[in-house]
Tab-separated table of C-alpha atoms in Angstrom:
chain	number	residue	atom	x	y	z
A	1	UNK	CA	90.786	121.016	128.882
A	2	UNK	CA	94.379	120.677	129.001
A	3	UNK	CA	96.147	120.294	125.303
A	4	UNK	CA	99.232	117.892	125.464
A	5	UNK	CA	101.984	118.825	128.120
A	6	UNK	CA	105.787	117.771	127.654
A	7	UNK	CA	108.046	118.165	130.727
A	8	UNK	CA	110.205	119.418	131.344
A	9	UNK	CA	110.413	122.450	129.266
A	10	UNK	CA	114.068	122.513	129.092
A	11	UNK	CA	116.802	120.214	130.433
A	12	UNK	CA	120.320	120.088	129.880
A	13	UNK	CA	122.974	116.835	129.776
A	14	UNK	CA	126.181	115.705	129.490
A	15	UNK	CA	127.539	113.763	126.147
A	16	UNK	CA	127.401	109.778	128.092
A	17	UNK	CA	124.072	110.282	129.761
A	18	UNK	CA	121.141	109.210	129.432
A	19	UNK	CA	117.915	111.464	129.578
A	20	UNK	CA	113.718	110.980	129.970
A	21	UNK	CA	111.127	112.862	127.950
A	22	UNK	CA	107.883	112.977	128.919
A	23	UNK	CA	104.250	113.374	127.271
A	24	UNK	CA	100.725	113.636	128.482
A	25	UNK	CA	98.181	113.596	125.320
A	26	UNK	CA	95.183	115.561	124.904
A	27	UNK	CA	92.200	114.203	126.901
A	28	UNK	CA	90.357	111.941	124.954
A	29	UNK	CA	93.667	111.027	122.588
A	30	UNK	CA	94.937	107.679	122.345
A	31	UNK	CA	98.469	108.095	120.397
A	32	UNK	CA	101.311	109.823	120.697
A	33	UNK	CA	104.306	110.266	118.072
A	34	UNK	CA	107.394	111.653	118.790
A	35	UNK	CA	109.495	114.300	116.442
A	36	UNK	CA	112.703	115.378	117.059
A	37	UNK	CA	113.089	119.502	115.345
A	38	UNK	CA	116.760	120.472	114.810
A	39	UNK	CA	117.857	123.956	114.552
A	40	UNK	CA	116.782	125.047	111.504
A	41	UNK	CA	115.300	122.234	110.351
A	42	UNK	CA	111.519	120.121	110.068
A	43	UNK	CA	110.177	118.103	112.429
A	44	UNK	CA	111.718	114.474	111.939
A	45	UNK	CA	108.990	111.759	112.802
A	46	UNK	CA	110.929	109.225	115.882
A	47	UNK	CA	108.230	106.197	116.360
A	48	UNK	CA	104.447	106.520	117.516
A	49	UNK	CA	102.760	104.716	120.053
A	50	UNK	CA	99.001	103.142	119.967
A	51	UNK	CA	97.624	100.701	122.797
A	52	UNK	CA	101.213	100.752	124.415
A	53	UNK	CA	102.913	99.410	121.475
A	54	UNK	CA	105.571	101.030	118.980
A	55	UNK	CA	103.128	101.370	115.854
A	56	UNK	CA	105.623	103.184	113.449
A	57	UNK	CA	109.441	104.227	113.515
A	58	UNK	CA	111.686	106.358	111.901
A	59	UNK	CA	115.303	106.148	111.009
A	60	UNK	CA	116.527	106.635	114.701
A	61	UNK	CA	118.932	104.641	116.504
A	62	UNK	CA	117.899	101.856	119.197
A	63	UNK	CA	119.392	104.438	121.729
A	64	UNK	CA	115.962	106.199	121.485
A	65	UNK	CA	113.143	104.088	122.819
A	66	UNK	CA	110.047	104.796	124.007
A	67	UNK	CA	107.150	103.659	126.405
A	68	UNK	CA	102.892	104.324	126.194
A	69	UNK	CA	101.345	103.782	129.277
A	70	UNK	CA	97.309	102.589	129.889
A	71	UNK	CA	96.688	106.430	130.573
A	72	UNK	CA	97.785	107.054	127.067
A	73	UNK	CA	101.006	108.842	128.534
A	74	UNK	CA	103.964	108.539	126.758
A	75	UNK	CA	108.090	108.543	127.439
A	76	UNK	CA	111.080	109.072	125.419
A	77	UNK	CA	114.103	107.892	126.711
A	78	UNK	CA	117.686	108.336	124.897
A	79	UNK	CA	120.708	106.538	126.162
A	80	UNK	CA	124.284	107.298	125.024
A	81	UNK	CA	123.274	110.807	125.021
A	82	UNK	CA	125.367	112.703	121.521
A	83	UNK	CA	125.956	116.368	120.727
A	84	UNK	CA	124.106	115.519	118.088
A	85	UNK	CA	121.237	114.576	119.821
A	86	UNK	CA	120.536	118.633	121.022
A	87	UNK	CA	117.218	119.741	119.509
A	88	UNK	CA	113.653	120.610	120.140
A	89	UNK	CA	111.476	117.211	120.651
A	90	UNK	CA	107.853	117.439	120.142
A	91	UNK	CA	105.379	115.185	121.438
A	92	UNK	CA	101.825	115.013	119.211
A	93	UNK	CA	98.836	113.163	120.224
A	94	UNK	CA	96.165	112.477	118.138
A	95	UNK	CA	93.402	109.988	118.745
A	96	UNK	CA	93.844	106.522	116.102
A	97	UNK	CA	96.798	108.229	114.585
A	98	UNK	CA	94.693	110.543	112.379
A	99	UNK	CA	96.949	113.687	111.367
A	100	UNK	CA	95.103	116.707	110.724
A	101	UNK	CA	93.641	116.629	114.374
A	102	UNK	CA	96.874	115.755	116.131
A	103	UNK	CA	98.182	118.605	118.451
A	104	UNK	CA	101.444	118.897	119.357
A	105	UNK	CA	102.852	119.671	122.583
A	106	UNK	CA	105.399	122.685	123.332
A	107	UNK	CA	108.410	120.824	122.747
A	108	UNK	CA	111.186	120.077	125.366
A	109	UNK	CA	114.490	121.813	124.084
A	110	UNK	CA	117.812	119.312	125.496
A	111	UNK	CA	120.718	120.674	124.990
A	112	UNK	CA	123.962	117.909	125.284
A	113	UNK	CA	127.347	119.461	126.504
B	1	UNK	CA	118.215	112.411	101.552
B	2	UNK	CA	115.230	115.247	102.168
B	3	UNK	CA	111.910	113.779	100.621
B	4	UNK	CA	110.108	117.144	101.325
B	5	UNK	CA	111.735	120.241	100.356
B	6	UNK	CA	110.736	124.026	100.897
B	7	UNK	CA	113.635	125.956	98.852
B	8	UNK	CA	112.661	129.174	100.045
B	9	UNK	CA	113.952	129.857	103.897
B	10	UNK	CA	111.755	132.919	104.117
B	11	UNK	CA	109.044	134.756	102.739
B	12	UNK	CA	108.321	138.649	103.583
B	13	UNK	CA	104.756	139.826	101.981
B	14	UNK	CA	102.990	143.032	103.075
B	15	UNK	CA	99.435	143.077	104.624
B	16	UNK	CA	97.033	142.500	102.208
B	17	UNK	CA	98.739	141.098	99.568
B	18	UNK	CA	99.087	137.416	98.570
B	19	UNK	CA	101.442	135.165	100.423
B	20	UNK	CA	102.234	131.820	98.485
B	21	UNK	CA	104.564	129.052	100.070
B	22	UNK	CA	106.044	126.501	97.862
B	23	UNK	CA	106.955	122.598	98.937
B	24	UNK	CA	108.309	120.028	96.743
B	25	UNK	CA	108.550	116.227	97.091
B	26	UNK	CA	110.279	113.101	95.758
B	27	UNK	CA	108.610	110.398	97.038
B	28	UNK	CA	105.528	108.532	94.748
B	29	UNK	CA	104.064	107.089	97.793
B	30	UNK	CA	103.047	110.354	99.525
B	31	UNK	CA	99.071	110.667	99.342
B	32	UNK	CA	98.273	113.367	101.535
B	33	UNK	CA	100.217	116.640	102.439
B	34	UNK	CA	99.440	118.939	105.463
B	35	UNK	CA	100.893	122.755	106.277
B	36	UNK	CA	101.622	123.212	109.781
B	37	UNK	CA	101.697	127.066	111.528
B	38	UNK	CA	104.451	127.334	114.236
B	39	UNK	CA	104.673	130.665	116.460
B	40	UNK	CA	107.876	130.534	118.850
B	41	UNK	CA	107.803	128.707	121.923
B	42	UNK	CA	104.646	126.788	120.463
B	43	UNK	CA	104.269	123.684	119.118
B	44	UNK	CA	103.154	123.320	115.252
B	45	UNK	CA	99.658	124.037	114.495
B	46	UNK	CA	97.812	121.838	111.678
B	47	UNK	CA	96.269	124.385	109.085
B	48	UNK	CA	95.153	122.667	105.986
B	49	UNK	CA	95.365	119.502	104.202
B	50	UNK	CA	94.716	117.635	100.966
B	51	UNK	CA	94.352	114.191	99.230
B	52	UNK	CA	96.561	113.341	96.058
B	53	UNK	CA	92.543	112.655	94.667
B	54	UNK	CA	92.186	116.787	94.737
B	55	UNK	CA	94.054	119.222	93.120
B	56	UNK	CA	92.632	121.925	95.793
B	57	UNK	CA	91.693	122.624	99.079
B	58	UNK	CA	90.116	125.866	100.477
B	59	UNK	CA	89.428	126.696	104.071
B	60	UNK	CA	88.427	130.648	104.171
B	61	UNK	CA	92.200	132.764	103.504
B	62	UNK	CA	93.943	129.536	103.205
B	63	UNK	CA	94.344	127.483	99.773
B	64	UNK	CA	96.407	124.456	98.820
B	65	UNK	CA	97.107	123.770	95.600
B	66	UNK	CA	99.002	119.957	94.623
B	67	UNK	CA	100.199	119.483	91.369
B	68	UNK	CA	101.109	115.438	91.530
B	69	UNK	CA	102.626	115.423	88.142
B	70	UNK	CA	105.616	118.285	89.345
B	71	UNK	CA	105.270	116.914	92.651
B	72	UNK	CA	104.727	119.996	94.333
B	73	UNK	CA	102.433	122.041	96.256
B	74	UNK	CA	101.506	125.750	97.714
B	75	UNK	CA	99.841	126.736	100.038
B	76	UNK	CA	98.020	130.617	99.332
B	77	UNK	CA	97.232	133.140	101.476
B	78	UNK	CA	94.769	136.001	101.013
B	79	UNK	CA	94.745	138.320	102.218
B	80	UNK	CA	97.872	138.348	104.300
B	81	UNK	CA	97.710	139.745	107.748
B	82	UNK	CA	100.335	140.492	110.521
B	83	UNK	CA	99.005	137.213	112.305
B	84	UNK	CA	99.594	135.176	109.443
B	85	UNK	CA	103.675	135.830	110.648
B	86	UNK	CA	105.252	132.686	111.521
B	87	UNK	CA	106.859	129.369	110.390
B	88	UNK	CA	105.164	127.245	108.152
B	89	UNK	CA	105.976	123.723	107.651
B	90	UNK	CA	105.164	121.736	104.591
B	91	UNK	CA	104.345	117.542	105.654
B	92	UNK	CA	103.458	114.387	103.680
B	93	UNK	CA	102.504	111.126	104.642
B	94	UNK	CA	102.157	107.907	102.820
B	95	UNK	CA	98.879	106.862	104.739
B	96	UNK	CA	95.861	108.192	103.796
B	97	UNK	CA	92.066	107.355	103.605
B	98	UNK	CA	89.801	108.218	100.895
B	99	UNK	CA	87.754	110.038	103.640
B	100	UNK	CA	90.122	112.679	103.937
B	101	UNK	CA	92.411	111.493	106.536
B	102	UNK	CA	95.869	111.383	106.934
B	103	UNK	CA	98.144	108.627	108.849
B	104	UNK	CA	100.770	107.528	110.843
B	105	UNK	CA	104.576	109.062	110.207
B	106	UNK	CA	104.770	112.614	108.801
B	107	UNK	CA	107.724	113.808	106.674
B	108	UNK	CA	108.473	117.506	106.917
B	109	UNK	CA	110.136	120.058	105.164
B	110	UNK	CA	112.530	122.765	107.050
B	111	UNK	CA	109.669	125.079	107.011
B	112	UNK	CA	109.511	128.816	105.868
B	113	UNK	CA	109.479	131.902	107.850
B	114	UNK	CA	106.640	133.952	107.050
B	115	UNK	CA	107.035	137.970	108.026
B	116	UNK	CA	103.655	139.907	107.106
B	117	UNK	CA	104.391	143.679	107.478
B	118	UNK	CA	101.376	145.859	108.704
């Protein structure tokens, strides 16, 4: 049984662009939240996603949306790509949103140049 | 403005002996508080939780301890073993059921490096 898989593992952009992050949950899971993990830094909670609908959001810019598809898959998509915007983004599934059983994905490090 | 805080960037603890992590937080509305294990190149692993209804939570080497009143909590390990290396994050969310369950957004701290020396 394959745990949640975020491709791709590493990509790298240019400040301008825009870039695609994607997440398959664990089989059987039927959310997916996305955290963005600066160097050095916690997890910071993006939005989450439940019956293809934006259930929660954090304090990120409209240039990060997202997308849940009927498969439960999930895509993170930032436009205006920033510096800033370099990190480690982890994809967590969990099934109704429940916490302690949500497993998170390797993380897909972008780095913008 | 960091609602969950771990002060101490790293922790070094020799095999055996006690490790104890230390989170604080600022917000009122947090009701339930996880610690997450992250080895590199992995993505975090949930460990433990607890309810702001307990003051403790034991799962075999692992305890969590939440003091509501200082708004902080540690997580103990005993006995420490080489294994036990890694980063450990300190969350909270605001969502929680009486059923032991915890919600929605997570907020974490920057996490503490763990080193266990054989």
């Amino acid at each position: 049984d394959a745990g949640v898989t975020q491709s791709p593992t590493h990509l790298i952009k240019t400040r301008g662009q825009q870039v695609t992050l994607r997440c398959s949950p664990k089989s059987g899971h039927d959310t997916v939240s996305w955290y963005q993990q600066a160097l050095g830094q916690g997890p910071q909670f993006i939005f989450q996603y439940y019956e293809e609908e934006e259930r929660q959001r954090g304090n990120f810019p409209d240039r990060f949306s997202g997308h849940q598809f009927p498969n439960y898959s999930s895509e993170l998509n930032v436009n205006a790509l920033l510096l800033g915007d370099s990190a480690l983004y982890l994809c967590a599934s969990s099934l109704g949103g429940g916490n302690q059983l949500a497993f998170f994905g390797q993380g897909t490090r972008l780095t913008v140049v | 403005d960091q609602q969950v805080k771990q002060n101490s960037p790293s922790l070094s603890v020799q095999e055996g002996r006690i490790s104890i992590l230390n989170c604080d937080y600022t917000n009122s509305m947090f009701d339930y508080f996880l610690w997450y294990k992250k080895y590199p190149a992995e993505g975090p692993t949930f460990l433990i939780s607890i309810s702001s209804i307990k003051d403790k939570n034991e799962d075999g080497r692992f305890t969590v301890f939440l003091n509501k009143s200082a708004k902080h909590l540690s997580l103990h390990i005993v006995p420490s073993q080489p294994g036990d290396s890694a980063v450990y994050f300190c969350a909270a969310s605001a969502t929680g059921d009486a059923g032991g369950t915890s919600y929605g957004k997570l907020t974490f701290g920057q996490g503490t490096i763990l080193t266990v020396h054989p």
